[in-house]
């Protein structure tokens, strides 16, 4: 009799547990990056905002943006399989200089480098090494040159327009 009572209690417990509808387990929100280093979040937010201003829908799912040491001295960032790696030493150097008030050009260069890597990862852009008559790059996707906006009088918005208008989505 005691065994029957235990079996009945076990069956009722199983029925009660299985009768409730469970919420699906969501490990990350749809179209949200998988991981972004806190130091890089503002840059990603600005990139997404600039894309939205130009009517470009980005697929952020699976994106990883990390700060770590980059082994090539001539390269401060990379993108491979939706993983953007930004050189920790470059980030630290820019922060030290920004703290001292030497910000505009360095912050622009750093942002351009991050936007360049996001251009590869999210817009599927290749390098575009075209320049104007004075040798000034016409695209953020230029292999190496980053123009100084204050010296050249170029407009940041023109660079962003070119970046997002040539997305390969």
CSV table of N, CA and C in Angstrom, one decimal:
chain,number,residue,atom,x,y,z
A,1,UNK,N,0.8,-1.2,0.0
A,1,UNK,CA,0.0,0.0,0.0
A,1,UNK,C,0.9,1.3,0.0
A,2,UNK,N,1.9,1.2,0.8
A,2,UNK,CA,2.8,2.3,0.9
A,2,UNK,C,3.5,2.5,-0.5
A,3,UNK,N,3.8,1.5,-1.2
A,3,UNK,CA,4.5,1.5,-2.5
A,3,UNK,C,3.5,2.1,-3.5
A,4,UNK,N,2.2,1.8,-3.5
A,4,UNK,CA,1.3,2.3,-4.4
A,4,UNK,C,1.1,3.8,-4.2
A,5,UNK,N,1.1,4.2,-2.9
A,5,UNK,CA,1.0,5.7,-2.6
A,5,UNK,C,2.2,6.4,-3.1
A,6,UNK,N,3.4,5.9,-3.0
A,6,UNK,CA,4.6,6.5,-3.5
A,6,UNK,C,4.6,6.6,-5.1
A,7,UNK,N,4.1,5.5,-5.7
A,7,UNK,CA,4.0,5.5,-7.2
A,7,UNK,C,3.0,6.6,-7.6
A,8,UNK,N,1.8,6.7,-6.9
A,8,UNK,CA,0.8,7.6,-7.3
A,8,UNK,C,1.3,9.1,-7.1
A,9,UNK,N,2.0,9.3,-6.0
A,9,UNK,CA,2.6,10.6,-5.7
A,9,UNK,C,3.6,11.0,-6.8
A,10,UNK,N,4.4,10.0,-7.2
A,10,UNK,CA,5.4,10.3,-8.3
A,10,UNK,C,4.8,10.6,-9.6
A,11,UNK,N,3.7,9.9,-9.9
A,11,UNK,CA,3.0,10.1,-11.2
A,11,UNK,C,2.3,11.5,-11.2
A,12,UNK,N,1.7,11.9,-10.0
A,12,UNK,CA,1.1,13.2,-9.9
A,12,UNK,C,2.1,14.3,-10.1
A,13,UNK,N,3.3,14.1,-9.5
A,13,UNK,CA,4.3,15.1,-9.5
A,13,UNK,C,4.8,15.3,-11.0
A,14,UNK,N,5.0,14.1,-11.7
A,14,UNK,CA,5.4,14.2,-13.1
A,14,UNK,C,4.4,14.9,-14.0
A,15,UNK,N,3.1,14.6,-13.7
A,15,UNK,CA,2.0,15.2,-14.5
A,15,UNK,C,2.0,16.7,-14.2
A,16,UNK,N,2.1,17.1,-13.0
A,16,UNK,CA,2.1,18.5,-12.6
A,16,UNK,C,3.3,19.2,-13.3
A,17,UNK,N,4.5,18.7,-13.2
A,17,UNK,CA,5.6,19.3,-13.8
A,17,UNK,C,5.5,19.4,-15.3
A,18,UNK,N,5.0,18.4,-16.0
A,18,UNK,CA,4.9,18.4,-17.4
A,18,UNK,C,3.7,19.2,-18.0
A,19,UNK,N,2.8,19.6,-17.1
A,19,UNK,CA,1.6,20.3,-17.6
A,19,UNK,C,1.9,21.7,-17.8
A,20,UNK,N,2.9,22.3,-17.2
A,20,UNK,CA,3.2,23.7,-17.4
A,20,UNK,C,3.9,23.9,-18.7
A,21,UNK,N,3.6,25.0,-19.4
A,21,UNK,CA,4.3,25.3,-20.6
A,21,UNK,C,5.5,26.0,-20.2
A,22,UNK,N,6.7,25.6,-20.7
A,22,UNK,CA,7.9,26.2,-20.4
A,22,UNK,C,8.3,27.2,-21.4
A,23,UNK,N,9.0,28.2,-21.0
A,23,UNK,CA,9.6,29.2,-21.9
A,23,UNK,C,10.8,28.6,-22.6
A,24,UNK,N,11.0,28.9,-23.9
A,24,UNK,CA,12.2,28.4,-24.5
A,24,UNK,C,13.4,29.1,-23.9
A,25,UNK,N,14.5,28.4,-23.9
A,25,UNK,CA,15.7,28.9,-23.3
A,25,UNK,C,16.4,29.8,-24.5
A,26,UNK,N,16.6,31.0,-24.2
A,26,UNK,CA,17.3,31.9,-25.1
A,26,UNK,C,18.6,32.3,-24.6
A,27,UNK,N,19.7,31.9,-25.3
A,27,UNK,CA,21.0,32.2,-24.8
A,27,UNK,C,21.5,33.6,-25.2
A,28,UNK,N,20.9,34.2,-26.3
A,28,UNK,CA,21.2,35.6,-26.6
A,28,UNK,C,20.0,36.1,-27.4
A,29,UNK,N,19.8,37.4,-27.4
A,29,UNK,CA,18.7,38.0,-28.2
A,29,UNK,C,19.0,37.9,-29.7
A,30,UNK,N,17.9,37.7,-30.4
A,30,UNK,CA,18.0,37.7,-31.9
A,30,UNK,C,18.7,38.9,-32.4
A,31,UNK,N,19.6,38.8,-33.3
A,31,UNK,CA,20.3,39.9,-34.0
A,31,UNK,C,21.1,40.7,-33.0
A,32,UNK,N,21.6,40.1,-31.9
A,32,UNK,CA,22.5,40.8,-31.0
A,32,UNK,C,23.8,40.1,-31.1
A,33,UNK,N,24.9,40.9,-30.8
A,33,UNK,CA,26.2,40.3,-30.9
A,33,UNK,C,26.4,39.3,-29.8
A,34,UNK,N,27.3,38.3,-30.1
A,34,UNK,CA,27.5,37.3,-29.1
A,34,UNK,C,28.3,37.8,-27.9
A,35,UNK,N,29.4,38.6,-28.2
A,35,UNK,CA,30.2,39.2,-27.2
A,35,UNK,C,30.9,40.5,-27.7
A,36,UNK,N,30.9,41.5,-26.9
A,36,UNK,CA,31.6,42.8,-27.3
A,36,UNK,C,32.3,43.2,-26.0
A,37,UNK,N,33.6,43.4,-26.1
A,37,UNK,CA,34.4,44.0,-25.0
A,37,UNK,C,33.8,45.3,-24.6
A,38,UNK,N,33.6,45.5,-23.3
A,38,UNK,CA,32.9,46.8,-22.9
A,38,UNK,C,33.6,48.0,-23.5
A,39,UNK,N,34.9,48.0,-23.7
A,39,UNK,CA,35.6,49.2,-24.2
A,39,UNK,C,35.2,49.5,-25.7
A,40,UNK,N,34.7,48.5,-26.4
A,40,UNK,CA,34.4,48.6,-27.8
A,40,UNK,C,32.9,48.8,-28.0
A,41,UNK,N,32.1,48.8,-27.0
A,41,UNK,CA,30.6,48.9,-27.2
A,41,UNK,C,30.2,50.2,-27.8
A,42,UNK,N,30.7,51.3,-27.4
A,42,UNK,CA,30.3,52.6,-28.0
A,42,UNK,C,30.6,52.7,-29.5
A,43,UNK,N,31.8,52.1,-29.9
A,43,UNK,CA,32.1,52.1,-31.3
A,43,UNK,C,31.1,51.2,-32.1
A,44,UNK,N,30.7,50.1,-31.6
A,44,UNK,CA,29.7,49.3,-32.3
A,44,UNK,C,28.4,50.0,-32.3
A,45,UNK,N,28.0,50.6,-31.2
A,45,UNK,CA,26.7,51.4,-31.2
A,45,UNK,C,26.7,52.5,-32.3
A,46,UNK,N,27.9,53.2,-32.4
A,46,UNK,CA,27.9,54.2,-33.4
A,46,UNK,C,27.9,53.7,-34.8
A,47,UNK,N,28.6,52.5,-35.0
A,47,UNK,CA,28.5,51.9,-36.3
A,47,UNK,C,27.1,51.5,-36.7
A,48,UNK,N,26.4,50.9,-35.8
A,48,UNK,CA,25.0,50.5,-36.0
A,48,UNK,C,24.1,51.7,-36.3
A,49,UNK,N,24.3,52.8,-35.5
A,49,UNK,CA,23.6,54.0,-35.8
A,49,UNK,C,23.8,54.6,-37.1
A,50,UNK,N,25.1,54.6,-37.6
A,50,UNK,CA,25.4,55.2,-38.9
A,50,UNK,C,24.8,54.3,-40.0
A,51,UNK,N,24.8,53.0,-39.8
A,51,UNK,CA,24.2,52.1,-40.7
A,51,UNK,C,22.7,52.4,-40.8
A,52,UNK,N,22.0,52.5,-39.7
A,52,UNK,CA,20.6,52.8,-39.6
A,52,UNK,C,20.2,54.1,-40.3
A,53,UNK,N,21.1,55.1,-40.1
A,53,UNK,CA,20.8,56.4,-40.7
A,53,UNK,C,20.8,56.3,-42.3
A,54,UNK,N,21.5,55.3,-42.8
A,54,UNK,CA,21.7,55.1,-44.2
A,54,UNK,C,20.8,53.9,-44.7
A,55,UNK,N,19.9,53.4,-43.9
A,55,UNK,CA,19.0,52.4,-44.3
A,55,UNK,C,19.6,51.0,-44.4
A,56,UNK,N,20.7,50.8,-43.8
A,56,UNK,CA,21.4,49.5,-43.9
A,56,UNK,C,21.1,48.6,-42.6
A,57,UNK,N,20.5,47.5,-42.9
A,57,UNK,CA,20.2,46.5,-41.8
A,57,UNK,C,21.4,45.6,-41.6
A,58,UNK,N,21.9,45.6,-40.4
A,58,UNK,CA,23.0,44.7,-40.1
A,58,UNK,C,22.6,43.4,-39.4
A,59,UNK,N,23.3,42.4,-39.7
A,59,UNK,CA,23.1,41.1,-39.0
A,59,UNK,C,24.2,41.0,-37.9
A,60,UNK,N,23.9,41.2,-36.7
A,60,UNK,CA,24.9,41.2,-35.6
A,60,UNK,C,25.0,39.9,-34.9
A,61,UNK,N,24.1,39.0,-35.2
A,61,UNK,CA,24.2,37.6,-34.5
A,61,UNK,C,25.5,37.0,-34.8
A,62,UNK,N,26.1,36.5,-33.7
A,62,UNK,CA,27.4,35.8,-33.8
A,62,UNK,C,28.6,36.7,-33.8
A,63,UNK,N,28.4,38.0,-33.8
A,63,UNK,CA,29.6,39.0,-33.8
A,63,UNK,C,30.3,38.9,-32.5
A,64,UNK,N,31.6,38.9,-32.5
A,64,UNK,CA,32.4,38.9,-31.4
A,64,UNK,C,33.4,40.1,-31.6
A,65,UNK,N,33.6,41.0,-30.6
A,65,UNK,CA,34.5,42.1,-30.7
A,65,UNK,C,35.4,42.0,-29.4
A,66,UNK,N,36.7,41.8,-29.6
A,66,UNK,CA,37.5,41.6,-28.4
A,66,UNK,C,38.8,42.5,-28.6
A,67,UNK,N,39.3,42.8,-27.4
A,67,UNK,CA,40.6,43.5,-27.3
A,67,UNK,C,41.6,42.4,-26.9
A,68,UNK,N,42.7,42.3,-27.7
A,68,UNK,CA,43.8,41.4,-27.3
A,68,UNK,C,45.0,41.7,-28.1
A,69,UNK,N,46.1,41.2,-27.7
A,69,UNK,CA,47.3,41.5,-28.4
A,69,UNK,C,47.3,41.0,-29.8
A,70,UNK,N,47.6,41.8,-30.7
A,70,UNK,CA,47.7,41.4,-32.1
A,70,UNK,C,49.2,41.2,-32.4
A,71,UNK,N,49.5,40.1,-33.0
A,71,UNK,CA,51.0,39.7,-33.2
A,71,UNK,C,51.7,40.5,-34.3
A,72,UNK,N,50.9,41.0,-35.3
A,72,UNK,CA,51.6,41.7,-36.4
A,72,UNK,C,51.7,43.2,-36.0
A,73,UNK,N,53.0,43.7,-36.0
A,73,UNK,CA,53.2,45.1,-35.6
A,73,UNK,C,52.6,46.1,-36.6
A,74,UNK,N,52.3,45.7,-37.8
A,74,UNK,CA,51.8,46.6,-38.8
A,74,UNK,C,50.3,46.6,-38.9
A,75,UNK,N,49.6,45.9,-37.9
A,75,UNK,CA,48.2,45.7,-38.0
A,75,UNK,C,47.6,45.8,-36.6
A,76,UNK,N,46.7,46.8,-36.4
A,76,UNK,CA,46.0,47.1,-35.1
A,76,UNK,C,44.7,46.4,-35.0
A,77,UNK,N,44.3,45.7,-36.0
A,77,UNK,CA,43.0,45.0,-35.9
A,77,UNK,C,42.8,44.0,-37.0
A,78,UNK,N,41.8,43.1,-36.8
A,78,UNK,CA,41.6,42.1,-37.9
A,78,UNK,C,40.1,41.7,-37.7
A,79,UNK,N,39.6,41.0,-38.8
A,79,UNK,CA,38.3,40.4,-38.8
A,79,UNK,C,38.4,39.1,-39.5
A,80,UNK,N,37.9,38.1,-38.8
A,80,UNK,CA,37.8,36.7,-39.4
A,80,UNK,C,36.6,36.0,-38.8
A,81,UNK,N,35.7,35.6,-39.7
A,81,UNK,CA,34.5,34.8,-39.3
A,81,UNK,C,33.7,35.5,-38.3
A,82,UNK,N,33.4,36.8,-38.5
A,82,UNK,CA,32.7,37.7,-37.5
A,82,UNK,C,33.3,37.8,-36.2
A,83,UNK,N,34.6,37.7,-36.1
A,83,UNK,CA,35.4,38.0,-34.9
A,83,UNK,C,36.3,39.1,-35.2
A,84,UNK,N,36.0,40.3,-34.6
A,84,UNK,CA,36.8,41.5,-34.7
A,84,UNK,C,37.8,41.5,-33.6
A,85,UNK,N,39.1,41.6,-33.9
A,85,UNK,CA,40.1,41.7,-32.9
A,85,UNK,C,40.8,43.0,-33.0
A,86,UNK,N,40.8,43.8,-31.9
A,86,UNK,CA,41.4,45.1,-31.9
A,86,UNK,C,42.6,45.0,-30.9
A,87,UNK,N,43.7,45.5,-31.3
A,87,UNK,CA,44.9,45.4,-30.6
A,87,UNK,C,44.8,46.1,-29.2
A,88,UNK,N,45.0,45.4,-28.1
A,88,UNK,CA,45.0,46.0,-26.8
A,88,UNK,C,46.0,47.1,-26.6
A,89,UNK,N,47.2,46.9,-27.1
A,89,UNK,CA,48.2,48.0,-26.9
A,89,UNK,C,47.8,49.2,-27.6
A,90,UNK,N,47.3,49.1,-28.8
A,90,UNK,CA,46.8,50.3,-29.6
A,90,UNK,C,45.7,51.0,-28.8
A,91,UNK,N,44.8,50.3,-28.3
A,91,UNK,CA,43.7,50.8,-27.5
A,91,UNK,C,44.2,51.5,-26.2
A,92,UNK,N,45.2,50.9,-25.5
A,92,UNK,CA,45.7,51.5,-24.3
A,92,UNK,C,46.5,52.8,-24.6
A,93,UNK,N,47.2,52.8,-25.7
A,93,UNK,CA,48.0,54.0,-26.1
A,93,UNK,C,47.1,55.1,-26.5
A,94,UNK,N,46.0,54.8,-27.2
A,94,UNK,CA,45.0,55.9,-27.5
A,94,UNK,C,44.4,56.4,-26.2
A,95,UNK,N,44.0,55.5,-25.3
A,95,UNK,CA,43.4,56.0,-24.1
A,95,UNK,C,44.4,56.9,-23.3
A,96,UNK,N,45.7,56.5,-23.2
A,96,UNK,CA,46.6,57.4,-22.5
A,96,UNK,C,46.7,58.8,-23.1
A,97,UNK,N,46.7,58.8,-24.4
A,97,UNK,CA,46.8,60.1,-25.1
A,97,UNK,C,45.5,60.9,-25.0
A,98,UNK,N,44.4,60.2,-25.1
A,98,UNK,CA,43.1,60.9,-24.9
A,98,UNK,C,43.0,61.5,-23.5
A,99,UNK,N,43.5,60.7,-22.6
A,99,UNK,CA,43.5,61.2,-21.2
A,99,UNK,C,44.2,62.5,-21.1
A,100,UNK,N,45.3,62.7,-21.9
A,100,UNK,CA,46.1,63.9,-21.8
A,100,UNK,C,45.5,65.0,-22.7
A,101,UNK,N,44.4,64.7,-23.4
A,101,UNK,CA,43.8,65.8,-24.2
A,101,UNK,C,44.2,65.8,-25.7
A,102,UNK,N,44.9,64.8,-26.1
A,102,UNK,CA,45.4,64.7,-27.5
A,102,UNK,C,44.4,63.8,-28.2
A,103,UNK,N,43.2,64.2,-28.4
A,103,UNK,CA,42.2,63.2,-28.8
A,103,UNK,C,41.7,63.2,-30.3
A,104,UNK,N,41.4,64.4,-30.9
A,104,UNK,CA,40.6,64.3,-32.1
A,104,UNK,C,41.2,63.4,-33.2
A,105,UNK,N,42.4,63.5,-33.6
A,105,UNK,CA,42.9,62.7,-34.7
A,105,UNK,C,43.1,61.3,-34.3
A,106,UNK,N,43.6,61.0,-33.1
A,106,UNK,CA,43.8,59.6,-32.7
A,106,UNK,C,42.5,58.9,-32.5
A,107,UNK,N,41.5,59.6,-31.9
A,107,UNK,CA,40.2,58.9,-31.8
A,107,UNK,C,39.6,58.6,-33.1
A,108,UNK,N,39.7,59.6,-34.1
A,108,UNK,CA,39.2,59.4,-35.4
A,108,UNK,C,39.9,58.1,-36.1
A,109,UNK,N,41.2,58.1,-35.9
A,109,UNK,CA,42.0,56.9,-36.5
A,109,UNK,C,41.5,55.6,-35.9
A,110,UNK,N,41.4,55.6,-34.6
A,110,UNK,CA,41.0,54.4,-33.9
A,110,UNK,C,39.5,54.0,-34.3
A,111,UNK,N,38.7,55.0,-34.4
A,111,UNK,CA,37.3,54.7,-34.8
A,111,UNK,C,37.3,54.2,-36.2
A,112,UNK,N,38.1,54.8,-37.1
A,112,UNK,CA,38.2,54.3,-38.5
A,112,UNK,C,38.7,52.9,-38.6
A,113,UNK,N,39.7,52.6,-37.8
A,113,UNK,CA,40.2,51.2,-37.8
A,113,UNK,C,39.2,50.2,-37.4
A,114,UNK,N,38.4,50.6,-36.3
A,114,UNK,CA,37.3,49.7,-35.9
A,114,UNK,C,36.2,49.6,-37.0
A,115,UNK,N,35.8,50.7,-37.6
A,115,UNK,CA,34.8,50.7,-38.6
A,115,UNK,C,35.3,49.9,-39.8
A,116,UNK,N,36.6,50.0,-40.1
A,116,UNK,CA,37.2,49.3,-41.2
A,116,UNK,C,37.0,47.8,-41.0
A,117,UNK,N,37.3,47.3,-39.8
A,117,UNK,CA,37.2,45.9,-39.5
A,117,UNK,C,35.7,45.5,-39.5
A,118,UNK,N,34.8,46.3,-39.0
A,118,UNK,CA,33.4,46.0,-39.0
A,118,UNK,C,32.9,46.0,-40.4
A,119,UNK,N,33.5,46.9,-41.3
A,119,UNK,CA,33.2,46.9,-42.7
A,119,UNK,C,33.4,45.5,-43.4
A,120,UNK,N,34.5,44.9,-43.0
A,120,UNK,CA,34.8,43.5,-43.4
A,120,UNK,C,33.8,42.5,-42.9
A,121,UNK,N,33.6,42.6,-41.6
A,121,UNK,CA,32.8,41.5,-40.9
A,121,UNK,C,31.3,41.7,-41.1
A,122,UNK,N,30.8,42.9,-41.1
A,122,UNK,CA,29.3,43.1,-41.2
A,122,UNK,C,28.8,43.5,-42.6
A,123,UNK,N,29.7,44.2,-43.3
A,123,UNK,CA,29.2,44.7,-44.6
A,123,UNK,C,29.9,43.9,-45.8
A,124,UNK,N,30.7,43.0,-45.4
A,124,UNK,CA,31.4,42.1,-46.4
A,124,UNK,C,32.2,42.9,-47.4
A,125,UNK,N,32.8,44.0,-47.0
A,125,UNK,CA,33.6,44.9,-47.9
A,125,UNK,C,35.0,44.4,-48.0
A,126,UNK,N,35.6,44.5,-49.1
A,126,UNK,CA,37.0,44.2,-49.4
A,126,UNK,C,37.7,45.6,-49.3
A,127,UNK,N,39.0,45.5,-49.4
A,127,UNK,CA,39.8,46.8,-49.4
A,127,UNK,C,39.5,47.6,-50.7
A,128,UNK,N,39.5,48.9,-50.6
A,128,UNK,CA,39.4,49.8,-51.7
A,128,UNK,C,40.4,50.8,-51.6
A,129,UNK,N,41.5,50.7,-52.4
A,129,UNK,CA,42.6,51.5,-52.3
A,129,UNK,C,42.7,52.7,-53.2
A,130,UNK,N,41.5,53.2,-53.6
A,130,UNK,CA,41.4,54.4,-54.5
A,130,UNK,C,41.7,55.7,-53.7
A,131,UNK,N,42.4,56.6,-54.4
A,131,UNK,CA,42.7,57.9,-53.7
A,131,UNK,C,42.3,59.0,-54.7
A,132,UNK,N,42.2,60.2,-54.2
A,132,UNK,CA,41.9,61.4,-55.0
A,132,UNK,C,43.2,61.9,-55.6
A,133,UNK,N,43.2,63.0,-56.3
A,133,UNK,CA,44.4,63.5,-57.0
A,133,UNK,C,45.6,63.8,-56.1
A,134,UNK,N,45.2,64.1,-54.8
A,134,UNK,CA,46.3,64.4,-53.9
A,134,UNK,C,46.8,63.2,-53.1
A,135,UNK,N,46.2,62.0,-53.4
A,135,UNK,CA,46.6,60.8,-52.8
A,135,UNK,C,45.9,60.5,-51.5
A,136,UNK,N,44.8,61.2,-51.3
A,136,UNK,CA,44.0,61.0,-50.0
A,136,UNK,C,43.0,59.9,-50.3
A,137,UNK,N,42.9,58.9,-49.4
A,137,UNK,CA,42.0,57.8,-49.6
A,137,UNK,C,40.6,58.2,-49.7
A,138,UNK,N,39.8,57.5,-50.5
A,138,UNK,CA,38.4,57.8,-50.7
A,138,UNK,C,37.5,56.9,-49.9
A,139,UNK,N,38.1,56.0,-49.2
A,139,UNK,CA,37.3,55.0,-48.4
A,139,UNK,C,37.9,54.6,-47.1
A,140,UNK,N,37.1,54.4,-46.1
A,140,UNK,CA,37.5,53.8,-44.9
A,140,UNK,C,38.1,52.4,-45.1
A,141,UNK,N,37.8,51.8,-46.2
A,141,UNK,CA,38.2,50.4,-46.5
A,141,UNK,C,39.6,50.4,-47.2
A,142,UNK,N,40.3,51.6,-47.3
A,142,UNK,CA,41.6,51.7,-47.8
A,142,UNK,C,42.5,50.8,-46.9
A,143,UNK,N,43.5,50.1,-47.6
A,143,UNK,CA,44.3,49.2,-46.9
A,143,UNK,C,45.1,49.8,-45.7
A,144,UNK,N,45.6,50.9,-45.8
A,144,UNK,CA,46.4,51.4,-44.7
A,144,UNK,C,46.3,52.9,-44.4
A,145,UNK,N,46.0,53.7,-45.3
A,145,UNK,CA,46.1,55.2,-45.1
A,145,UNK,C,44.8,55.6,-44.4
A,146,UNK,N,45.0,56.5,-43.4
A,146,UNK,CA,43.8,57.1,-42.7
A,146,UNK,C,44.0,58.6,-42.8
A,147,UNK,N,43.1,59.3,-43.4
A,147,UNK,CA,43.3,60.8,-43.6
A,147,UNK,C,43.0,61.5,-42.3
A,148,UNK,N,43.8,62.6,-42.1
A,148,UNK,CA,43.5,63.5,-41.0
A,148,UNK,C,42.4,64.5,-41.4
A,149,UNK,N,41.2,64.4,-40.9
A,149,UNK,CA,40.1,65.2,-41.3
A,149,UNK,C,40.4,66.7,-41.2
A,150,UNK,N,41.1,67.1,-40.1
A,150,UNK,CA,41.3,68.5,-39.8
A,150,UNK,C,42.3,69.1,-40.9
A,151,UNK,N,43.3,68.3,-41.3
A,151,UNK,CA,44.3,68.8,-42.2
A,151,UNK,C,43.7,68.7,-43.7
A,152,UNK,N,42.9,67.8,-44.0
A,152,UNK,CA,42.4,67.6,-45.4
A,152,UNK,C,41.1,68.4,-45.6
A,153,UNK,N,40.3,68.7,-44.5
A,153,UNK,CA,39.0,69.3,-44.7
A,153,UNK,C,38.0,68.3,-45.1
A,154,UNK,N,38.3,67.0,-45.1
A,154,UNK,CA,37.3,66.0,-45.5
A,154,UNK,C,36.2,65.9,-44.5
A,155,UNK,N,35.0,65.4,-45.0
A,155,UNK,CA,33.9,65.2,-44.1
A,155,UNK,C,33.7,63.8,-43.7
A,156,UNK,N,33.6,63.6,-42.4
A,156,UNK,CA,33.4,62.2,-41.9
A,156,UNK,C,32.2,61.5,-42.5
A,157,UNK,N,31.2,62.3,-42.7
A,157,UNK,CA,29.9,61.7,-43.3
A,157,UNK,C,30.1,61.2,-44.7
A,158,UNK,N,31.0,61.8,-45.5
A,158,UNK,CA,31.3,61.3,-46.8
A,158,UNK,C,31.9,59.9,-46.7
A,159,UNK,N,32.8,59.7,-45.7
A,159,UNK,CA,33.4,58.4,-45.6
A,159,UNK,C,32.4,57.4,-45.1
A,160,UNK,N,31.5,57.7,-44.2
A,160,UNK,CA,30.5,56.8,-43.8
A,160,UNK,C,29.5,56.5,-44.9
A,161,UNK,N,29.1,57.5,-45.7
A,161,UNK,CA,28.2,57.3,-46.9
A,161,UNK,C,28.9,56.3,-47.8
A,162,UNK,N,30.1,56.4,-48.1
A,162,UNK,CA,30.8,55.5,-49.0
A,162,UNK,C,30.8,54.1,-48.4
A,163,UNK,N,31.2,54.0,-47.1
A,163,UNK,CA,31.3,52.7,-46.5
A,163,UNK,C,30.0,51.9,-46.6
A,164,UNK,N,28.9,52.6,-46.2
A,164,UNK,CA,27.6,51.9,-46.1
A,164,UNK,C,26.9,51.7,-47.5
A,165,UNK,N,27.2,52.6,-48.4
A,165,UNK,CA,26.5,52.5,-49.7
A,165,UNK,C,27.1,51.4,-50.6
A,166,UNK,N,28.2,50.9,-50.2
A,166,UNK,CA,28.8,49.8,-51.0
A,166,UNK,C,28.9,48.5,-50.2
A,167,UNK,N,27.9,48.4,-49.3
A,167,UNK,CA,27.8,47.1,-48.5
A,167,UNK,C,27.5,46.0,-49.4
A,168,UNK,N,28.0,44.8,-49.2
A,168,UNK,CA,27.7,43.6,-50.0
A,168,UNK,C,26.8,42.7,-49.2
A,169,UNK,N,25.6,43.2,-48.8
A,169,UNK,CA,24.7,42.4,-47.9
A,169,UNK,C,23.8,41.5,-48.8
